[in-house]
Amino acid sequence: MKIYVPLDSAAKALGADEVAEAIRAEAGRRGLAVDIVRNGSRGMVWLEPLVEVDRGSGREAYGPVSVADVGALLDGTLPSHGTVEDIPFFARQTRLTFQRCGLVDPLDLDDYRAHGGLAGLYRAAAMTGAAIVEEVTASGLRGRGGAGFPTGIKWKTVLDAKAEQKYIVCNADEGDSGTFADRMIMEGDPFSLIEGMAIAGLGVGATKGYVYLRSEYPDAIDVMRAAVRIARREGVLGPNVAGSGRAFDMEIRVGAGAYVCGEETSLLNSLEGKRGTVRAKPPLPALEGFLGRPTVVNNVISLATVPVIFEKGAQAYADFGLGRSRGTVTLQIAGNVKRGGLFETAFGMSLGEAVEEIAGGTASGRPVKAVQVGGPLGAYMPREAFDTPLSYEDFDAKGGLIGHAGLVVFDDTTDMLKMARFAMEFCAIESCGKCTPCRIGAVRGVETIDRIARGDGAAAALLTDLCETMRDGSLCALGGFTPFPVMSALTHFPEDFTTVKEAAE
Amino acid sequence: MHNAALDPYAKPAPTVETIESIVGEYLHLEGPLLPILHALQESFGHIPEAAIPVIAQMLNIGRTEVHGVVTFYHDFREAPAGRHVIKLCQAEACQAVGAEAIGARALAKLGVDWHGTTPDGAVTVEPVYCLGLCACGPAALVDGKVVGRVDATKIDAILTEANA
Ligand SMILES: Cc1cc2nc3c(=O)[nH]c(=O)nc-3n(C[C@H](O)[C@H](O)[C@H](O)COP(=O)(O)O)c2cc1C
Ligand code: SF4
Ligand code: FES
Ligand code: FES
């Protein structure tokens, strides 16, 4: 009997380690031979710990499983969900990037191979750098870290740059509240990221890679470090990547708790051992990146999507999606939500469908008031915007952004003035300090919102001006986009800004 | 995490030789400073003052630069933390499910403000902005261990255990 208990940190946070231990102990008492596999998460966080039992005829899913359920689980009397693939939340997805996450043992390279892993890398190993870059361009893949920049174009710039040494840097800083796709893939299918980085290295002619991984993810750091050691031992990394005759190796580097270090130039400074201040662009990191050398900086999901593009072909990937948003988006549904988790789907689903149908509305059972899309720099979308299709262009047109595709749901008890204040406060705490509109503007923003809260009617106009100054005068999107959550709250929920209330605090 | 001053098993103040040997392990890296600082904090619970000139000299950079890096990042401590470090997520997705109230409860029970350490050196409490557990918030990291759906009962249990 094989029993799968996720090692994903969301599952652990809900008791997965204790459940795994209880299964081991109880099976021992009963003299049952059980093989416990610590897999990644299938992404249905409300069902975690989601335990799957394979008694020889497929994997049956149970969850949430508590320590008290373990006896019934082994008796076979615990009610099951059927297979994971039967659960509607899962059945409605198109899983490409996350095809293996939760299915395989994250640190078993044979298991990875048996589920389509390394097929892409072996294909790429037989291609020229230019052909690899062309394949990525043809897939239509755009950066999943926030800005949505076409990945193939970025790679082409690095490919064409002449230098002794080039780098692939993976941005695993995932600082946006409401996002956890990077964490899930690093914990649940780390080889897909390693494979994607190796393909990138072969493509642009880079022999060295770094993953800049936030310190808030201790479990992901452990899994990634172990996976890199295995990949090196098995020749996936090293002097002769997948028999290509070309070299690529990588290191895991740990961040130090600065949100701004998710911004690519700040990240590069941090990786070099400097303060994480933002660099002015140009020069582009693609030309003068890590240590001044040509560098691809890509998000975890962008890179972890590369293997499936090479496995199934660029066209197969591009066949999914809407307009210029090709392929799949890995939505992360979070906050006050009944069914939260990771939902991978072709671009184009409406925001309302994701929130109301897929996620089932709020956990509190109260009406949804707003959904913040795209992290702390993303807009608060009101119910009136629920028909907006999830695509880069449609969100842009609505004064928002998809960002890293986190959806944070709030119910009708939420005070939007407080959320706007938090956005300014967060910007003030995390500002790198390089430019005045951000460093000083965010502090003024908090003060101005406090004036509005005290009933100062004139302060709303001041806030609007201040947001314009921040938007137009900031060097990076921390100062430049903080106006999105602030102004969307003010515009869509004016009632929260008009009534006189006690000073927020 | 360790409070060297209050822990009877605390290690002696780090010598220059110890610091040098730790720093020396990372000199071959490209961009070694963050790995060095993490390693020092791992060993001593904070970045000892005495480490700054050693690092500056071994990396051939200015002391002010090293100090600037230490102070830029939220993770690096210039003084030891309490014996237990409780990080409570205060970011948006956790706020949507009541993280602020959990934070306020913890601060009130401990009698400290954010970043504070209880007078007996048992607990340091810090806000953190997202642990990637946003679909099972409010989230916490207790001595590096993840905890989800933190409610009043769970936070009380965490505090009781940490104070023990
Ligand atoms: C303040 C700020 C924080 C950011 N945080 C992240 C992050 O945590 N992860 C990420 O991949 N990109 C982040 N970005 C976007 C990066 O600057 C960059 O666009 C991205 O890493 C490029 O990779 P991609 O093209 O694969 O998306 C951030 C940007 C800003 C302005
Ligand atoms: S906008 Fe803020 S975070 Fe960005 S460069 Fe300016 S000061 Fe730094
Ligand atoms: S971190 Fe530099 S201004 Fe706050
Ligand atoms: S917002 Fe709290 S864990 Fe992400």
Short mmCIF file of N, CA, C and O and ligand atoms in Angstrom, two decimals, chain A residues 142-149 151 154 171-176 182 259-265 267 281 297-300 302-303 377 404 476-478, ligand 1:
data_model
loop_
_atom_site.label_atom_id
_atom_site.label_comp_id
_atom_site.label_asym_id
_atom_site.label_seq_id
_atom_site.Cartn_x
_atom_site.Cartn_y
_atom_site.Cartn_z
N ARG A 142 4.99 34.56 -21.81
CA ARG A 142 5.34 35.88 -21.25
C ARG A 142 5.65 35.73 -19.78
O ARG A 142 5.14 34.83 -19.11
N GLY A 143 6.49 36.61 -19.27
CA GLY A 143 6.98 36.49 -17.91
C GLY A 143 5.85 36.43 -16.89
O GLY A 143 4.95 37.27 -16.91
N ARG A 144 5.91 35.45 -16.01
CA ARG A 144 4.85 35.26 -15.03
C ARG A 144 5.15 35.97 -13.70
O ARG A 144 4.42 35.83 -12.74
N GLY A 145 6.27 36.71 -13.66
CA GLY A 145 6.65 37.37 -12.41
C GLY A 145 5.91 38.67 -12.16
O GLY A 145 5.89 39.16 -11.04
N GLY A 146 5.32 39.22 -13.18
CA GLY A 146 4.59 40.45 -12.96
C GLY A 146 4.42 41.29 -14.21
O GLY A 146 3.32 41.70 -14.55
N ALA A 147 5.50 41.51 -14.93
CA ALA A 147 5.44 42.47 -16.02
C ALA A 147 4.92 41.87 -17.33
O ALA A 147 4.51 42.61 -18.23
N GLY A 148 4.95 40.56 -17.47
CA GLY A 148 4.40 39.94 -18.67
C GLY A 148 5.23 40.17 -19.92
O GLY A 148 4.72 40.15 -21.04
N PHE A 149 6.52 40.38 -19.75
CA PHE A 149 7.40 40.63 -20.90
C PHE A 149 7.65 39.31 -21.65
O PHE A 149 7.86 38.27 -21.02
N THR A 151 9.12 36.24 -23.00
CA THR A 151 10.33 35.55 -22.55
C THR A 151 11.32 35.32 -23.70
O THR A 151 12.53 35.48 -23.54
N LYS A 154 13.43 38.41 -24.45
CA LYS A 154 14.47 38.60 -23.42
C LYS A 154 15.64 37.64 -23.68
O LYS A 154 16.81 38.04 -23.65
N ASN A 171 14.13 34.31 -10.43
CA ASN A 171 13.53 35.16 -9.40
C ASN A 171 12.52 34.33 -8.60
O ASN A 171 11.41 34.08 -9.05
N ALA A 172 12.96 33.89 -7.43
CA ALA A 172 12.09 33.11 -6.54
C ALA A 172 11.84 33.90 -5.27
O ALA A 172 11.83 33.36 -4.17
N ASP A 173 11.67 35.21 -5.44
CA ASP A 173 11.47 36.06 -4.27
C ASP A 173 10.00 36.10 -3.85
O ASP A 173 9.69 36.46 -2.72
N GLU A 174 9.12 35.75 -4.77
CA GLU A 174 7.66 35.64 -4.51
C GLU A 174 7.16 36.39 -3.28
O GLU A 174 6.67 35.78 -2.32
N GLY A 175 7.28 37.70 -3.33
CA GLY A 175 6.89 38.49 -2.17
C GLY A 175 5.42 38.89 -2.13
O GLY A 175 4.93 39.31 -1.09
N ASP A 176 4.72 38.75 -3.26
CA ASP A 176 3.34 39.22 -3.29
C ASP A 176 2.45 38.42 -2.36
O ASP A 176 2.41 37.19 -2.42
N ASP A 182 5.10 29.74 -7.00
CA ASP A 182 6.55 29.47 -7.04
C ASP A 182 6.92 28.49 -5.94
O ASP A 182 7.65 27.53 -6.16
N TYR A 259 11.12 42.96 0.37
CA TYR A 259 10.16 42.79 -0.73
C TYR A 259 10.72 43.33 -2.03
O TYR A 259 10.56 42.74 -3.10
N VAL A 260 11.41 44.48 -1.94
CA VAL A 260 11.88 45.14 -3.16
C VAL A 260 12.88 44.27 -3.92
O VAL A 260 13.07 44.43 -5.13
N CYS A 261 13.51 43.33 -3.25
CA CYS A 261 14.47 42.45 -3.92
C CYS A 261 13.83 41.50 -4.91
O CYS A 261 14.52 40.76 -5.61
N GLY A 262 12.50 41.52 -5.02
CA GLY A 262 11.84 40.81 -6.11
C GLY A 262 11.96 41.58 -7.41
O GLY A 262 11.85 41.01 -8.50
N GLU A 263 12.19 42.88 -7.31
CA GLU A 263 12.42 43.69 -8.51
C GLU A 263 13.78 43.26 -9.06
O GLU A 263 14.76 43.15 -8.33
N GLU A 264 13.84 43.02 -10.37
CA GLU A 264 14.99 42.30 -10.90
C GLU A 264 16.35 42.97 -10.69
O GLU A 264 17.34 42.29 -10.43
N THR A 265 16.40 44.30 -10.78
CA THR A 265 17.72 44.94 -10.63
C THR A 265 18.14 45.00 -9.16
O THR A 265 19.31 44.87 -8.83
N LEU A 267 17.24 42.70 -7.08
CA LEU A 267 17.63 41.31 -6.86
C LEU A 267 19.08 41.08 -7.26
O LEU A 267 19.85 40.43 -6.54
N LYS A 281 17.27 51.68 -15.39
CA LYS A 281 17.38 50.96 -16.66
C LYS A 281 17.23 51.97 -17.79
O LYS A 281 16.32 52.80 -17.70
N VAL A 297 16.85 37.18 -16.36
CA VAL A 297 16.15 37.10 -15.08
C VAL A 297 14.71 36.70 -15.39
O VAL A 297 14.01 37.41 -16.11
N ASN A 298 14.31 35.55 -14.88
CA ASN A 298 12.95 35.09 -15.09
C ASN A 298 12.36 34.57 -13.79
O ASN A 298 13.06 34.03 -12.94
N ASN A 299 11.05 34.68 -13.71
CA ASN A 299 10.30 34.15 -12.59
C ASN A 299 10.32 32.61 -12.58
O ASN A 299 10.51 31.98 -13.63
N VAL A 300 10.09 32.02 -11.42
CA VAL A 300 10.04 30.57 -11.27
C VAL A 300 9.06 29.93 -12.24
O VAL A 300 9.38 28.95 -12.92
N SER A 302 7.73 31.14 -15.02
CA SER A 302 8.17 31.28 -16.41
C SER A 302 9.15 30.15 -16.75
O SER A 302 9.00 29.47 -17.77
N LEU A 303 10.14 29.97 -15.90
CA LEU A 303 11.18 28.96 -16.18
C LEU A 303 10.64 27.54 -16.05
O LEU A 303 10.99 26.66 -16.84
N LEU A 377 0.73 45.45 -5.22
CA LEU A 377 0.75 46.55 -6.17
C LEU A 377 -0.41 46.44 -7.16
O LEU A 377 -0.49 47.19 -8.14
N HIS A 404 1.56 38.37 -10.65
CA HIS A 404 1.92 36.96 -10.48
C HIS A 404 0.66 36.10 -10.31
O HIS A 404 0.74 34.94 -9.92
N CYS A 476 10.79 52.52 -9.92
CA CYS A 476 10.31 51.15 -10.15
C CYS A 476 8.85 51.03 -9.75
O CYS A 476 8.25 51.97 -9.26
N ALA A 477 8.29 49.83 -9.96
CA ALA A 477 6.87 49.63 -9.76
C ALA A 477 6.45 49.60 -8.28
O ALA A 477 5.26 49.62 -8.00
N LEU A 478 7.39 49.59 -7.35
CA LEU A 478 6.94 49.63 -5.95
C LEU A 478 6.29 50.99 -5.69
O LEU A 478 5.12 51.07 -5.30
C1 LIG C 1 8.70 45.80 -6.22
C2 LIG C 1 8.74 44.66 -7.18
C3 LIG C 1 8.72 43.36 -6.71
C4 LIG C 1 8.80 42.29 -7.60
N1 LIG C 1 8.76 41.03 -7.08
C5 LIG C 1 8.89 39.97 -7.92
C6 LIG C 1 8.92 38.65 -7.41
O1 LIG C 1 8.83 38.44 -6.20
N2 LIG C 1 9.07 37.63 -8.28
C7 LIG C 1 9.18 37.85 -9.64
O2 LIG C 1 9.33 36.89 -10.38
N3 LIG C 1 9.14 39.08 -10.14
C8 LIG C 1 9.00 40.15 -9.32
N4 LIG C 1 9.00 41.42 -9.85
C9 LIG C 1 9.16 41.56 -11.32
C10 LIG C 1 10.64 41.52 -11.72
O3 LIG C 1 11.17 42.83 -11.65
C11 LIG C 1 10.85 41.02 -13.15
O4 LIG C 1 9.95 41.64 -13.99
C12 LIG C 1 10.68 39.53 -13.29
O5 LIG C 1 11.50 38.84 -12.40
C13 LIG C 1 11.03 39.09 -14.69
O6 LIG C 1 10.75 37.72 -14.86
P1 LIG C 1 9.59 37.23 -15.83
O7 LIG C 1 9.78 37.94 -17.12
O8 LIG C 1 9.78 35.77 -15.95
O9 LIG C 1 8.31 37.61 -15.18
C14 LIG C 1 8.90 42.51 -8.98
C15 LIG C 1 8.90 43.82 -9.45
C16 LIG C 1 8.82 44.89 -8.58
C17 LIG C 1 8.83 46.27 -9.11
#
